[in-house]
Every structure is written in C-alpha cells, then in structure tokens.
Short mmCIF file of C-alpha atoms and ligand atoms in Angstrom, two decimals:
data_model
loop_
_atom_site.label_atom_id
_atom_site.label_comp_id
_atom_site.label_asym_id
_atom_site.label_seq_id
_atom_site.Cartn_x
_atom_site.Cartn_y
_atom_site.Cartn_z
CA UNK A 1055 -7.77 5.93 15.48
CA UNK A 1056 -7.80 8.55 12.75
CA UNK A 1057 -6.17 7.83 9.44
CA UNK A 1058 -3.46 10.39 9.99
CA UNK A 1059 -0.75 8.04 11.21
CA UNK A 1060 1.95 8.28 8.59
CA UNK A 1061 4.05 5.47 7.15
CA UNK A 1062 7.42 5.93 5.54
CA UNK A 1063 10.88 4.66 4.75
CA UNK A 1064 14.18 6.20 5.82
CA UNK A 1065 17.60 6.52 4.19
CA UNK A 1066 20.66 8.75 4.42
CA UNK A 1067 22.84 10.41 1.79
CA UNK A 1068 26.21 8.76 2.35
CA UNK A 1069 24.65 5.35 2.77
CA UNK A 1070 22.85 5.31 -0.59
CA UNK A 1071 23.88 8.08 -2.98
CA UNK A 1072 27.28 7.10 -4.36
CA UNK A 1073 28.36 9.77 -6.85
CA UNK A 1074 31.44 10.43 -4.74
CA UNK A 1075 32.73 13.43 -6.68
CA UNK A 1076 29.75 14.00 -8.96
CA UNK A 1077 28.87 17.55 -9.99
CA UNK A 1078 31.31 19.33 -7.71
CA UNK A 1079 30.89 17.24 -4.56
CA UNK A 1080 34.00 16.94 -2.44
CA UNK A 1081 35.05 14.59 0.34
CA UNK A 1082 33.08 14.08 3.50
CA UNK A 1083 34.60 12.73 6.68
CA UNK A 1084 33.21 9.33 5.69
CA UNK A 1085 34.96 9.39 2.30
CA UNK A 1086 38.21 9.98 4.17
CA UNK A 1087 37.56 7.62 7.07
CA UNK A 1088 36.86 4.76 4.66
CA UNK A 1089 40.36 5.13 3.24
CA UNK A 1090 41.91 4.16 6.57
CA UNK A 1091 43.00 0.55 6.59
CA UNK A 1092 40.56 -1.68 8.49
CA UNK A 1093 38.35 1.19 9.58
CA UNK A 1094 35.51 -0.51 7.69
CA UNK A 1095 34.76 -4.22 7.41
CA UNK A 1096 36.42 -5.46 4.17
CA UNK A 1097 37.75 -1.94 3.62
CA UNK A 1098 34.54 -1.00 1.84
CA UNK A 1099 33.25 2.52 1.19
CA UNK A 1100 30.24 4.46 -0.06
CA UNK A 1101 31.81 5.57 -3.36
CA UNK A 1102 29.07 3.83 -5.30
CA UNK A 1103 26.72 2.18 -2.87
CA UNK A 1104 23.19 2.13 -4.37
CA UNK A 1105 23.99 4.96 -6.81
CA UNK A 1106 20.81 6.64 -5.67
CA UNK A 1107 22.28 9.84 -7.10
CA UNK A 1108 21.62 8.34 -10.54
CA UNK A 1109 18.78 5.93 -9.74
CA UNK A 1110 16.62 8.18 -7.61
CA UNK A 1111 13.72 8.25 -10.06
CA UNK A 1112 13.45 4.49 -10.18
CA UNK A 1113 13.67 4.33 -6.38
CA UNK A 1114 11.01 6.97 -5.80
CA UNK A 1115 8.66 5.24 -8.23
CA UNK A 1116 9.31 1.98 -6.40
CA UNK A 1117 8.54 3.65 -3.08
CA UNK A 1118 5.28 5.06 -4.40
CA UNK A 1119 4.32 1.70 -5.88
CA UNK A 1120 4.76 0.17 -2.42
CA UNK A 1121 2.23 2.65 -0.89
CA UNK A 1122 5.04 4.33 1.04
CA UNK A 1123 4.06 7.96 0.87
CA UNK A 1124 6.70 9.47 3.15
CA UNK A 1125 10.38 9.38 2.34
CA UNK A 1126 13.11 10.37 4.78
CA UNK A 1127 16.36 11.27 3.08
CA UNK A 1128 19.27 13.46 4.07
CA UNK A 1129 21.12 16.21 2.28
CA UNK A 1130 24.83 15.70 1.79
CA UNK A 1131 26.51 18.82 3.16
CA UNK A 1132 29.71 18.26 1.10
CA UNK A 1133 27.59 18.08 -2.07
CA UNK A 1134 26.03 21.45 -1.39
CA UNK A 1135 28.80 23.32 0.44
CA UNK A 1136 31.93 21.27 -0.20
CA UNK A 1137 34.24 24.04 0.95
CA UNK A 1138 32.28 25.08 4.00
CA UNK A 1139 30.75 28.51 4.54
CA UNK A 1140 30.60 31.15 1.84
CA UNK A 1141 30.46 28.87 -1.18
CA UNK A 1142 27.47 27.05 -2.67
CA UNK A 1143 27.82 24.27 -5.18
CA UNK A 1144 24.68 24.93 -7.22
CA UNK A 1145 24.87 21.60 -9.06
CA UNK A 1146 24.83 19.75 -5.75
CA UNK A 1147 21.88 21.76 -4.53
CA UNK A 1148 20.06 21.14 -7.82
CA UNK A 1149 20.08 17.42 -7.10
CA UNK A 1150 17.92 17.88 -3.99
CA UNK A 1151 15.64 20.17 -5.94
CA UNK A 1152 15.09 17.48 -8.57
CA UNK A 1153 14.69 14.81 -5.91
CA UNK A 1154 12.10 16.88 -4.04
CA UNK A 1155 10.14 17.60 -7.22
CA UNK A 1156 10.21 13.97 -8.21
CA UNK A 1157 8.94 12.88 -4.79
CA UNK A 1158 6.05 15.33 -5.02
CA UNK A 1159 5.25 14.32 -8.59
CA UNK A 1160 4.86 10.78 -7.24
CA UNK A 1161 2.80 11.96 -4.25
CA UNK A 1162 5.58 11.11 -1.84
CA UNK A 1163 6.11 13.59 0.98
CA UNK A 1164 9.79 14.42 1.59
CA UNK A 1165 11.14 14.37 5.19
CA UNK A 1166 14.58 15.90 5.06
CA UNK A 1167 17.42 15.42 7.54
CA UNK A 1168 20.04 18.15 7.33
CA UNK A 1169 22.87 16.24 8.97
CA UNK A 1170 23.22 12.49 8.76
CA UNK A 1171 26.91 12.28 9.62
CA UNK A 1172 28.66 13.28 6.37
CA UNK A 1173 30.48 16.43 7.42
CA UNK A 1174 32.56 18.11 4.67
CA UNK A 1175 36.18 17.06 5.22
CA UNK A 1176 37.11 20.69 4.71
CA UNK A 1177 35.30 21.49 7.97
CA UNK A 1178 36.81 18.54 9.80
CA UNK A 1179 40.20 19.96 8.85
CA UNK A 1180 39.18 22.99 10.89
CA UNK A 1181 38.27 20.82 13.88
CA UNK A 1182 34.81 19.59 12.80
CA UNK A 1183 32.42 19.21 15.71
CA UNK A 1184 35.12 20.14 18.20
CA UNK A 1185 35.22 23.67 16.75
CA UNK A 1186 32.55 25.96 18.14
CA UNK A 1187 32.26 27.69 14.74
CA UNK A 1188 30.35 24.65 13.57
CA UNK A 1189 27.20 26.17 15.04
CA UNK A 1190 27.38 29.03 12.55
CA UNK A 1191 28.69 26.86 9.70
CA UNK A 1192 25.71 24.62 10.15
CA UNK A 1193 23.24 27.48 10.46
CA UNK A 1194 24.43 28.96 7.17
CA UNK A 1195 24.15 25.59 5.47
CA UNK A 1196 20.69 24.94 6.95
CA UNK A 1197 19.39 28.32 5.80
CA UNK A 1198 20.60 27.69 2.25
CA UNK A 1199 18.84 24.33 2.06
CA UNK A 1200 15.62 25.54 3.60
CA UNK A 1201 15.52 28.67 1.45
CA UNK A 1202 15.85 26.53 -1.63
CA UNK A 1203 13.52 23.65 -0.74
CA UNK A 1204 11.24 25.13 1.92
CA UNK A 1205 8.46 26.03 -0.53
CA UNK A 1206 8.02 22.28 -1.13
CA UNK A 1207 9.59 20.44 1.79
CA UNK A 1208 7.60 20.84 5.00
CA UNK A 1209 9.15 18.23 7.29
CA UNK A 1210 12.67 18.84 8.53
CA UNK A 1211 15.02 17.07 10.89
CA UNK A 1212 18.12 18.85 12.12
CA UNK A 1213 20.52 16.13 13.31
CA UNK A 1214 20.59 12.37 13.07
CA UNK A 1215 21.44 10.72 16.39
CA UNK A 1216 23.91 13.12 17.98
CA UNK A 1217 24.69 10.56 20.71
CA UNK A 1218 26.05 8.22 18.07
CA UNK A 1219 28.03 10.59 15.89
CA UNK A 1220 29.68 12.29 18.85
CA UNK A 1221 30.26 9.07 20.83
CA UNK A 1222 31.38 6.82 17.96
CA UNK A 1223 33.11 9.56 15.95
CA UNK A 1224 34.76 11.71 18.63
CA UNK A 1225 35.15 9.43 21.66
CA UNK A 1226 35.54 5.83 20.52
CA UNK A 1227 36.98 6.63 17.10
CA UNK A 1228 35.05 3.80 15.40
CA UNK A 1229 33.08 6.13 13.12
CA UNK A 1230 34.29 9.09 11.07
CA UNK A 1231 36.30 11.16 11.70
CA UNK A 1232 37.91 8.54 14.00
CA UNK A 1233 38.80 10.90 16.82
CA UNK A 1234 39.12 9.63 20.39
CA UNK A 1235 39.06 10.71 23.99
CA UNK A 1236 37.25 13.17 26.22
CA UNK A 1237 39.08 16.21 24.85
CA UNK A 1238 37.44 15.63 21.50
CA UNK A 1239 34.20 14.21 22.83
CA UNK A 1240 33.20 16.95 25.25
CA UNK A 1241 33.43 19.90 22.85
CA UNK A 1242 31.84 17.84 20.05
CA UNK A 1243 28.96 16.95 22.36
CA UNK A 1244 28.34 20.54 23.46
CA UNK A 1245 28.56 21.94 19.93
CA UNK A 1246 26.18 19.31 18.63
CA UNK A 1247 23.72 20.20 21.40
CA UNK A 1248 23.99 23.91 20.51
CA UNK A 1249 23.62 23.08 16.83
CA UNK A 1250 20.40 21.09 17.22
CA UNK A 1251 18.82 24.13 18.88
CA UNK A 1252 20.32 26.63 16.43
CA UNK A 1253 19.13 24.45 13.54
CA UNK A 1254 15.53 24.46 14.76
CA UNK A 1255 15.60 28.27 15.02
CA UNK A 1256 17.22 28.69 11.62
CA UNK A 1257 14.64 26.52 9.90
CA UNK A 1258 11.84 28.35 11.68
CA UNK A 1259 13.03 31.77 10.55
CA UNK A 1260 13.58 30.60 6.97
CA UNK A 1261 10.22 28.87 6.68
CA UNK A 1262 7.34 29.89 8.92
CA UNK A 1263 5.15 26.85 8.22
CA UNK A 1264 7.91 24.25 8.50
CA UNK A 1265 7.29 21.15 10.61
CA UNK A 1266 10.57 20.86 12.49
CA UNK A 1267 12.12 18.04 14.44
CA UNK A 1268 15.39 16.40 15.27
CA UNK A 1269 16.17 12.74 15.87
CA UNK A 1270 17.49 10.71 18.79
CA UNK A 1271 18.73 7.15 19.00
CA UNK A 1272 17.34 5.43 22.04
CA UNK A 1273 17.22 2.05 23.73
CA UNK A 1274 15.26 0.83 26.70
CA UNK A 1275 17.81 0.12 29.43
CA UNK A 1276 17.40 -2.62 32.01
CA UNK A 1277 19.71 -3.61 34.86
CA UNK A 1278 21.13 -7.12 34.59
CA UNK A 1279 20.04 -7.84 38.13
CA UNK A 1280 16.96 -5.73 38.88
CA UNK A 1281 17.48 -6.31 42.63
CA UNK A 1282 21.07 -5.17 42.71
CA UNK A 1283 21.43 -1.48 43.56
CA UNK A 1284 24.74 -1.16 41.72
CA UNK A 1285 23.26 -2.57 38.53
CA UNK A 1286 20.27 -0.25 38.92
CA UNK A 1287 22.58 2.76 39.22
CA UNK A 1288 24.58 1.57 36.21
CA UNK A 1289 21.34 1.35 34.22
CA UNK A 1290 20.34 4.88 35.26
CA UNK A 1291 23.67 6.28 34.10
CA UNK A 1292 23.50 4.45 30.81
CA UNK A 1293 19.96 5.71 30.31
CA UNK A 1294 21.12 9.28 30.92
CA UNK A 1295 23.98 8.88 28.45
CA UNK A 1296 22.01 7.18 25.68
CA UNK A 1297 18.49 8.54 26.09
CA UNK A 1298 18.62 11.88 27.91
CA UNK A 1299 21.87 13.60 26.99
CA UNK A 1300 20.62 15.58 23.99
CA UNK A 1301 16.89 15.87 24.45
CA UNK A 1302 17.02 17.35 27.95
CA UNK A 1303 19.14 20.42 27.17
CA UNK A 1304 17.01 20.98 24.06
CA UNK A 1305 13.80 21.01 26.08
CA UNK A 1306 15.26 23.31 28.74
CA UNK A 1307 16.26 20.83 31.44
CA UNK A 1308 19.99 21.25 30.94
CA UNK A 1309 22.42 18.36 30.76
CA UNK A 1310 21.67 15.38 33.03
CA UNK A 1311 24.68 16.24 35.18
CA UNK A 1312 23.37 14.97 38.48
CA UNK A 1313 23.15 11.44 37.05
CA UNK A 1314 26.33 11.84 35.02
CA UNK A 1315 28.76 13.97 37.07
CA UNK A 1316 31.45 13.73 34.35
CA UNK A 1317 29.34 16.24 32.39
CA UNK A 1318 30.66 18.88 34.80
CA UNK A 1319 33.76 18.69 32.64
CA UNK A 1320 31.76 20.47 29.93
CA UNK A 1321 32.13 23.68 31.89
CA UNK A 1322 35.14 25.13 30.01
CA UNK A 1323 33.18 24.86 26.75
CA UNK A 1324 30.02 26.53 28.03
CA UNK A 1325 29.82 30.25 27.25
CA UNK A 1326 27.62 32.80 28.93
CA UNK A 1327 24.40 32.50 26.86
CA UNK A 1328 24.70 28.84 26.14
CA UNK A 1329 22.15 27.65 28.65
CA UNK A 1330 19.38 29.41 26.74
CA UNK A 1331 21.05 28.75 23.38
CA UNK A 1332 20.73 25.05 24.05
CA UNK A 1333 16.94 25.35 24.15
CA UNK A 1334 14.51 25.19 21.24
CA UNK A 1335 11.20 23.37 21.37
CA UNK A 1336 10.77 21.31 18.20
CA UNK A 1337 7.41 20.50 16.61
CA UNK A 1338 8.30 16.85 16.82
CA UNK A 1339 11.02 14.48 17.86
CA UNK A 1340 12.15 11.50 15.84
CA UNK A 1341 12.98 8.42 17.86
CA UNK A 1342 15.13 5.68 16.41
CA UNK A 1343 15.01 2.37 18.14
CA UNK A 1344 16.32 -1.07 17.30
CA UNK A 1345 17.00 -2.89 20.53
CA UNK A 1346 17.33 -2.66 24.29
CA UNK A 1347 20.46 -2.73 26.41
CA UNK A 1348 21.06 -4.80 29.53
CA UNK A 1349 23.56 -3.20 31.84
CA UNK A 1350 25.58 -4.26 34.86
CA UNK A 1351 27.86 -2.41 37.26
CA UNK A 1352 31.50 -2.30 36.23
CA UNK A 1353 34.16 -0.63 38.27
CA UNK A 1354 36.52 -0.68 35.29
CA UNK A 1355 34.52 1.63 33.01
CA UNK A 1356 35.61 5.19 33.68
CA UNK A 1357 32.90 7.85 34.18
CA UNK A 1358 30.02 5.43 33.82
CA UNK A 1359 30.82 2.39 35.95
CA UNK A 1360 28.49 0.50 33.72
CA UNK A 1361 28.92 -2.24 31.18
CA UNK A 1362 26.57 -3.38 28.42
CA UNK A 1363 26.11 -7.14 28.32
CA UNK A 1364 25.65 -7.84 24.63
CA UNK A 1365 22.99 -10.02 23.07
CA UNK A 1366 25.36 -12.81 22.07
CA UNK A 1367 26.70 -13.14 25.61
CA UNK A 1368 23.15 -13.28 26.93
CA UNK A 1369 22.31 -15.77 24.16
CA UNK A 1370 19.05 -14.07 23.21
CA UNK A 1371 17.28 -13.67 19.86
CA UNK A 1372 19.23 -11.15 17.82
CA UNK A 1373 19.91 -9.64 14.42
CA UNK A 1374 23.26 -9.92 12.64
CA UNK A 1375 24.25 -6.58 14.22
CA UNK A 1376 24.21 -8.51 17.51
CA UNK A 1377 21.25 -6.37 18.57
CA UNK A 1378 18.68 -8.14 20.72
CA UNK A 1379 15.22 -8.42 19.20
CA UNK A 1380 13.12 -6.88 21.91
CA UNK A 1381 9.99 -5.20 20.52
CA UNK A 1382 8.81 -3.84 23.87
CA UNK A 1383 11.81 -1.52 23.78
CA UNK A 1384 10.13 0.71 21.20
CA UNK A 1385 6.97 0.89 23.32
CA UNK A 1386 8.98 1.76 26.43
CA UNK A 1387 10.84 4.50 24.59
CA UNK A 1388 7.65 6.05 23.24
CA UNK A 1389 6.36 6.01 26.80
CA UNK A 1390 9.57 7.51 28.19
CA UNK A 1391 9.63 10.37 25.68
CA UNK A 1392 5.91 11.03 26.25
CA UNK A 1393 6.81 12.04 29.80
CA UNK A 1394 8.40 15.29 28.61
CA UNK A 1395 5.50 17.72 28.49
CA UNK A 1396 7.31 19.83 25.87
CA UNK A 1397 7.27 16.99 23.32
CA UNK A 1398 4.40 17.67 20.94
CA UNK A 1399 4.61 14.89 18.39
CA UNK A 1400 6.69 11.75 18.06
CA UNK A 1401 7.64 9.90 14.90
CA UNK A 1402 9.59 6.69 14.78
CA UNK A 1403 12.11 7.94 12.24
CA UNK A 1404 14.04 4.63 12.14
CA UNK A 1405 13.42 1.02 13.03
CA UNK A 1406 14.46 -2.11 11.19
CA UNK A 1407 16.73 -5.13 11.12
CA UNK A 1408 19.63 -6.76 9.30
CA UNK A 1409 19.60 -10.49 8.70
CA UNK A 1410 21.46 -12.82 6.35
CA UNK A 1411 19.07 -12.53 3.41
CA UNK A 1412 19.30 -15.23 0.78
CA UNK A 1413 18.22 -14.78 -2.79
CA UNK A 1414 16.70 -18.00 -4.08
CA UNK A 1415 15.22 -18.08 -7.59
CA UNK A 1416 15.24 -14.32 -7.65
CA UNK A 1417 13.19 -14.06 -4.43
CA UNK A 1418 14.19 -12.90 -0.97
CA UNK A 1419 12.03 -14.60 1.59
CA UNK A 1420 13.15 -12.54 4.55
CA UNK A 1421 10.68 -14.00 7.00
CA UNK A 1422 12.78 -12.90 9.98
CA UNK A 1423 12.59 -9.26 8.94
CA UNK A 1424 8.81 -9.55 8.42
CA UNK A 1425 8.47 -10.91 11.95
CA UNK A 1426 10.73 -8.25 13.37
CA UNK A 1427 8.82 -5.42 11.71
CA UNK A 1428 5.45 -6.90 12.64
CA UNK A 1429 6.38 -7.21 16.28
CA UNK A 1430 7.87 -3.70 16.58
CA UNK A 1431 5.01 -2.04 14.70
CA UNK A 1432 2.58 -3.85 16.97
CA UNK A 1433 4.27 -2.20 19.96
CA UNK A 1434 4.14 1.21 18.28
CA UNK A 1435 0.40 0.85 17.72
CA UNK A 1436 -0.04 -0.48 21.23
CA UNK A 1437 1.39 2.84 22.46
CA UNK A 1438 -0.84 4.77 20.09
CA UNK A 1439 -3.93 2.86 21.21
CA UNK A 1440 -3.10 3.60 24.82
CA UNK A 1441 -3.27 7.29 23.95
CA UNK A 1442 0.46 7.97 23.92
CA UNK A 1443 1.76 10.43 21.34
CA UNK A 1444 3.16 8.63 18.33
CA UNK A 1445 2.30 9.89 14.90
CA UNK A 1446 4.18 7.85 12.35
CA UNK A 1447 6.68 5.14 11.54
CA UNK A 1448 9.59 5.02 9.09
CA UNK A 1449 11.24 1.71 8.39
CA UNK A 1450 15.04 1.62 8.19
CA UNK A 1451 15.66 1.17 5.38
CA UNK A 1452 14.21 1.36 1.90
CA UNK A 1453 17.34 -0.13 0.29
CA UNK A 1454 20.20 -2.35 1.37
CA UNK A 1455 23.02 0.14 1.79
CA UNK A 1456 26.40 1.04 3.25
CA UNK A 1457 26.12 0.34 6.97
CA UNK A 1458 28.93 2.60 8.22
CA UNK A 1459 31.84 0.71 9.81
CA UNK A 1460 30.09 -2.59 9.05
CA UNK A 1461 30.24 -1.98 5.28
CA UNK A 1462 27.79 -3.84 3.05
CA UNK A 1463 27.47 -7.02 5.12
CA UNK A 1464 24.39 -6.06 7.13
CA UNK A 1465 21.47 -5.59 4.79
CA UNK A 1466 18.70 -3.51 6.31
CA UNK A 1467 16.60 -2.92 3.18
CA UNK A 1468 13.05 -3.97 2.47
CA UNK A 1469 14.36 -3.79 -1.09
CA UNK A 1470 17.40 -5.87 -2.02
CA UNK A 1471 20.17 -4.16 -3.97
CA UNK A 1472 22.60 -6.05 -6.17
CA UNK A 1473 25.58 -3.71 -5.81
CA UNK A 1474 27.19 -5.02 -9.02
CA UNK A 1475 24.25 -4.51 -11.36
CA UNK A 1476 22.29 -1.98 -9.27
CA UNK A 1477 19.26 -4.19 -9.75
CA UNK A 1478 16.53 -3.75 -7.11
CA UNK A 1479 14.34 -6.62 -5.89
CA UNK A 1480 11.50 -6.04 -3.46
CA UNK A 1481 11.92 -8.47 -0.58
CA UNK A 1482 9.06 -10.30 1.07
CA UNK A 1483 9.27 -7.69 3.85
CA UNK A 1484 8.77 -4.90 1.29
CA UNK A 1485 5.64 -6.58 -0.01
CA UNK A 1486 4.46 -7.23 3.50
CA UNK A 1487 5.01 -3.59 4.56
CA UNK A 1488 3.25 -2.29 1.46
CA UNK A 1489 0.26 -4.47 2.11
CA UNK A 1490 0.24 -3.63 5.79
CA UNK A 1491 0.07 0.09 5.04
CA UNK A 1492 -2.75 -0.41 2.56
CA UNK A 1493 -4.80 -2.47 4.98
CA UNK A 1494 -4.11 -0.09 7.84
CA UNK A 1495 -5.35 2.82 5.78
CA UNK A 1496 -8.46 1.01 4.60
CA UNK A 1497 -9.29 -0.10 8.14
CA UNK A 1498 -8.86 3.35 9.57
CA UNK A 1499 -10.38 5.44 6.80
CA UNK A 1500 -13.65 3.59 7.22
CA UNK A 1501 -14.02 4.85 10.79
CA UNK A 1502 -13.14 8.47 10.13
CA UNK A 1503 -16.11 10.73 9.64
C1 FCB B 2204 21.18 4.21 12.90
C2 FCB B 2204 21.65 5.18 11.84
C3 FCB B 2204 21.36 4.73 10.44
C4 FCB B 2204 21.58 3.23 10.26
C5 FCB B 2204 20.89 2.44 11.35
C6 FCB B 2204 21.04 0.96 11.23
O1 FCB B 2204 21.94 4.40 14.07
O2 FCB B 2204 21.01 6.42 12.01
O3 FCB B 2204 22.10 5.50 9.55
O4 FCB B 2204 22.91 2.96 10.18
O5 FCB B 2204 21.35 2.86 12.60
#
C-alpha cells in the first residue's frame, strides 16, 4: 500500500462556526428553523456553537498537532451571499480566505464543501430547493467561491448528503426548512440532483486543476428476514432510496425509477435537457457512513412499503443516535460504490460516533469511540487491501458541535468542547487517531520506493 491514503477530519459551517450575524452574515434556514418551538432538542441553536469563526486558528493548530493534515469544512452560503444572487458580502468571503491561508500555513490541506445545508433564508423565501432557479443561484455562488479560493483550495465537494437534506428538510419536515410532503420533496429532489451536476461543471470551468467530488450518505441495507421475498423487495427499495437516488442520475443512469416507481411523479419537473443536465462525472465521490439499516415489508408505508427496524428495537450495540454499530457496513458500501465503473476515487468523507462522554479529572476516556473508529477504519483498510478504490478517511468530527435537530446532546468530536468556556480538550479518541495516523504513515512510507 502506498503512503498516499489521506487522513482527515470533517466539520460543517453551521455546526461549528457560531458568529450568527458576524460581518454581514444573515439568517440561514437553520437559524430560522431553530427558532421554531421544539424543532430542536432543548430548543438549542447554532448561534454560538464552537465559535469556530473566532477560534479557527486555535482549532487548525490543534488539527495540525494531531497529525491530521486534511480538513473538511464547508462555506456558509448566507455568510458570503446573504441576499442571494447579485450581491457578495466581501467580509464573509474574507473569512474563508483567512481560513484557507491558515490551513496552508499549518500544512493542512483544505477540502471544501460548498453546501452543507445552510441555505440563505432569503432564498428559502423564494422557494428554496423547490424553486428551479436554485440551480443558477447555486452556480453563481459556487463560481464566486472557487474564483476566490481556487488558487489554493484544490479539493471541492458540491453537496453534502442530498438524500438527507431533501428527505428530512422537504419531506419529513424534521430538518430545516421544515417543509413536508411530496409536493415539496419531488421538486427539491430534482433540483438538488441538477445542482450537483451543475456544481461539478461550474467548479471545473472556474478551476481547471480542481479535484471535484460530491458526497452521499449511505447505509448497507439488509432485509429483516433474508428468506422472505417481501422483506427482500423492501430492502431493495430502501437501498434505491438511500444509496442510489442521487449517484445514479449523476453518473448517467437516470433515476432508479424501475425500483422506485413513485419517481415517475418527477415527470412534471423534468424539462427537455434535464436528462443530460443531470450528468457530470466527478473526480471522486465522498461516502458518509455510520450504520446499516435492517428493513422489513410494511404495507402501511406509502410509496416504499418498507419499514426500518431501529437498533433499539433489535436490541443491538448502538450509539446514542440509536444507530447500530456495524462496521461491515462501511466495507459493503465501498464495495457497492466500486461497482459503478464511472467512479474514479472514493473518500470516506464522514464516519464517527456519538456516545455519552464523561469528563473525569479533565480527561475524556471515550473508549467506546476509540473502539468504534478502530473497527470502522479496519473495514475501510480491508476494502483497500482487497484492491477496492478507497483513497482516504475523514472522521466526523473534529469538535463536539451542534448536531442539527438533536442539538448539543450527541457529541461526535474527537475533541471535547466546553460550550460555556470554549475550552477544547483532546479526547482519548483524538490521541488515538493522531497516533494511528502517525504509525500508519511510518509503516507505509517504509515500503514505498
Ligand atoms: C451527517 C451529516 C453531518 C453530521 C453527521 C452526524 O449526516 O452530514 O453534518 O450531522 O451526520
């Protein structure tokens, strides 16, 4: 194995930055969603969070000191273009300039996500993802960011987990902007699929040597009863919805309509050139995996006829998100995405776990997180050793942060954050990861000629 496997840590703007209205930033859909009573556990919000906006230097130095040389962060659209197209907030853009420079000064390579869920509220007021204009709004925004940072940032990701932000935000209403139902979901889904392709093309034309990807959430799906045909069909449908819905149109296969006939309802939103406009071959895909799902047939679930049997009900080992700890899932997903011949490189752009960390005598002995990371990384390297494409791993997350509708209760960081004092403490898992990277690099550099 060559020493070119990369190791990193991932974050996102709304989850860590704070600085709600700093330097001309305006509301995102998450700022607004958090104001709704009981939308978020304990009615919390990301107004302050880790104050990364002010503490970024300390955090980048910490990252570098932990041997983590790749940092995935996202740009906050409402910081840079708070009013949507046609207006740039230079002071917001300057922040990402300083952040990029500071990463490079510390020999940390920036991996930038353009959209990690914090849409400017101004654009949501015009329909957000349900408005087809979002494809051009996004393209304008993407070009501005890449023109400004593209001389220094080489690794780009267009969207973070479109399955989640369309499903949770525009169908179930449990994430911002809290919209529900198929009439919101279907246009949001199609416009997000068009946007991921448009984004890849925009970045490419703004920066010829950019390394461009986009990310997908994914989970290995298994039928509850592997001998029951109805459960098997339910698992296939769930797999199409969770794992195939966005990657297949991007790679030129179209939507997985034969497995999910309800996607025929997309027809009114599909315009004449859309089939080719959905296609753009990225340089890499980012896969984000935490768990697997076990699925059974359910005649009561419209469209899908499938039901997820959660980890608690199955009484299996799980994190405090009620996500089953199932390391083979990451291996299976790497294998599944390797089957698309158009996929050139794969990075694990997120993987990690939330447990009830306890600080005792100033130390966080998060043994469970160490074991989780060890077992998942082992499966990633198993895939690599078998010759499957997988080129890097980013842990989610560097810092404890605002976990969307779950607020601050689940802590995913390898670094603990005291949200009152903003004090950072490296957890046992942070030390373990740092050491693991160092040993990995020593082991592998010795066999490279
Ligand atoms: C992913 C999100 C990320 C974080 C983790 C736990 O779905 O991309 O922002 O919330 O889950």
